[in-house]
């Protein structure tokens, strides 16, 4: 149990093989980690701060190359967003994750994720059997040890610009789309995180902005009587 903030973890040996270490200066490893408060609903991240990644967010960049970065080249609203520069990513099949804070929404009856997206491709979108950049969204209830896919789009199903572009894609105001996912099933399991995963195949840039998590409660008078209207909201 640690306090909220950044901490140092040090691991070392004591009495290896039952005797004092003869070279103690080479048996210690040190790493840092941070522990953040749970995010509360409603939640909005528009990446407007100069601090990146924002508090509670993490970047997973296993190949130490291109990854999700803050940009002020484009935004659906405000002045900033995050981008994966797939156009310049020379190695295919690499994954990069943008990992959300931990959400605790057990008190909510329904939970929805909304986000603004802009994406384009280098190749003709009508190309058959092409390997495209892919955006996949996972939910994890165990600190990303296991992942459940709730969204996966690529190529013609992902892009917001209908024609190919061979230069770096910077979206205009009408080249954004808002997508949404019902996360109610996972919210009822307890704490969870959202993982935005880019798989690069050297097509073109993918942008994210205005990541929003919203909770909805059932009318308390109906709830007391055991009445549930679903889906919520409904018409």
PDB file of C-alpha atoms in Angstrom, residues 41 103-114 181-188 192 212-217 232:
ATOM      1  CA  UNK A  41     -17.384  10.162 -13.675  1.00  0.00           C
ATOM      2  CA  UNK A 103     -12.214   4.091 -13.266  1.00  0.00           C
ATOM      3  CA  UNK A 104     -14.425   2.977 -10.393  1.00  0.00           C
ATOM      4  CA  UNK A 105     -18.029   3.197 -11.559  1.00  0.00           C
ATOM      5  CA  UNK A 106     -19.823   0.506  -9.565  1.00  0.00           C
ATOM      6  CA  UNK A 107     -22.350   3.101  -8.405  1.00  0.00           C
ATOM      7  CA  UNK A 108     -23.421   3.765 -12.003  1.00  0.00           C
ATOM      8  CA  UNK A 109     -26.170   1.753 -13.694  1.00  0.00           C
ATOM      9  CA  UNK A 110     -24.815   2.423 -17.215  1.00  0.00           C
ATOM     10  CA  UNK A 111     -21.422   3.656 -18.454  1.00  0.00           C
ATOM     11  CA  UNK A 112     -20.601   4.927 -21.943  1.00  0.00           C
ATOM     12  CA  UNK A 113     -17.306   5.846 -23.596  1.00  0.00           C
ATOM     13  CA  UNK A 114     -17.244   8.566 -26.270  1.00  0.00           C
ATOM     14  CA  UNK A 181     -19.037   2.195 -26.771  1.00  0.00           C
ATOM     15  CA  UNK A 182     -21.397   0.876 -24.088  1.00  0.00           C
ATOM     16  CA  UNK A 183     -19.169  -0.265 -21.194  1.00  0.00           C
ATOM     17  CA  UNK A 184     -21.925  -1.077 -18.729  1.00  0.00           C
ATOM     18  CA  UNK A 185     -21.039  -4.784 -18.551  1.00  0.00           C
ATOM     19  CA  UNK A 186     -17.473  -4.015 -17.466  1.00  0.00           C
ATOM     20  CA  UNK A 187     -18.371  -1.182 -15.133  1.00  0.00           C
ATOM     21  CA  UNK A 188     -20.403  -3.604 -13.033  1.00  0.00           C
ATOM     22  CA  UNK A 192     -11.389  -0.969 -14.994  1.00  0.00           C
ATOM     23  CA  UNK A 212     -15.239  11.127 -22.393  1.00  0.00           C
ATOM     24  CA  UNK A 213     -16.662   8.639 -19.886  1.00  0.00           C
ATOM     25  CA  UNK A 214     -20.246   9.195 -18.756  1.00  0.00           C
ATOM     26  CA  UNK A 215     -22.306   7.331 -16.175  1.00  0.00           C
ATOM     27  CA  UNK A 216     -26.082   7.110 -16.047  1.00  0.00           C
ATOM     28  CA  UNK A 217     -28.205   6.094 -13.066  1.00  0.00           C
ATOM     29  CA  UNK A 232     -30.548   3.417 -20.787  1.00  0.00           C
TER      30      UNK A 232
END
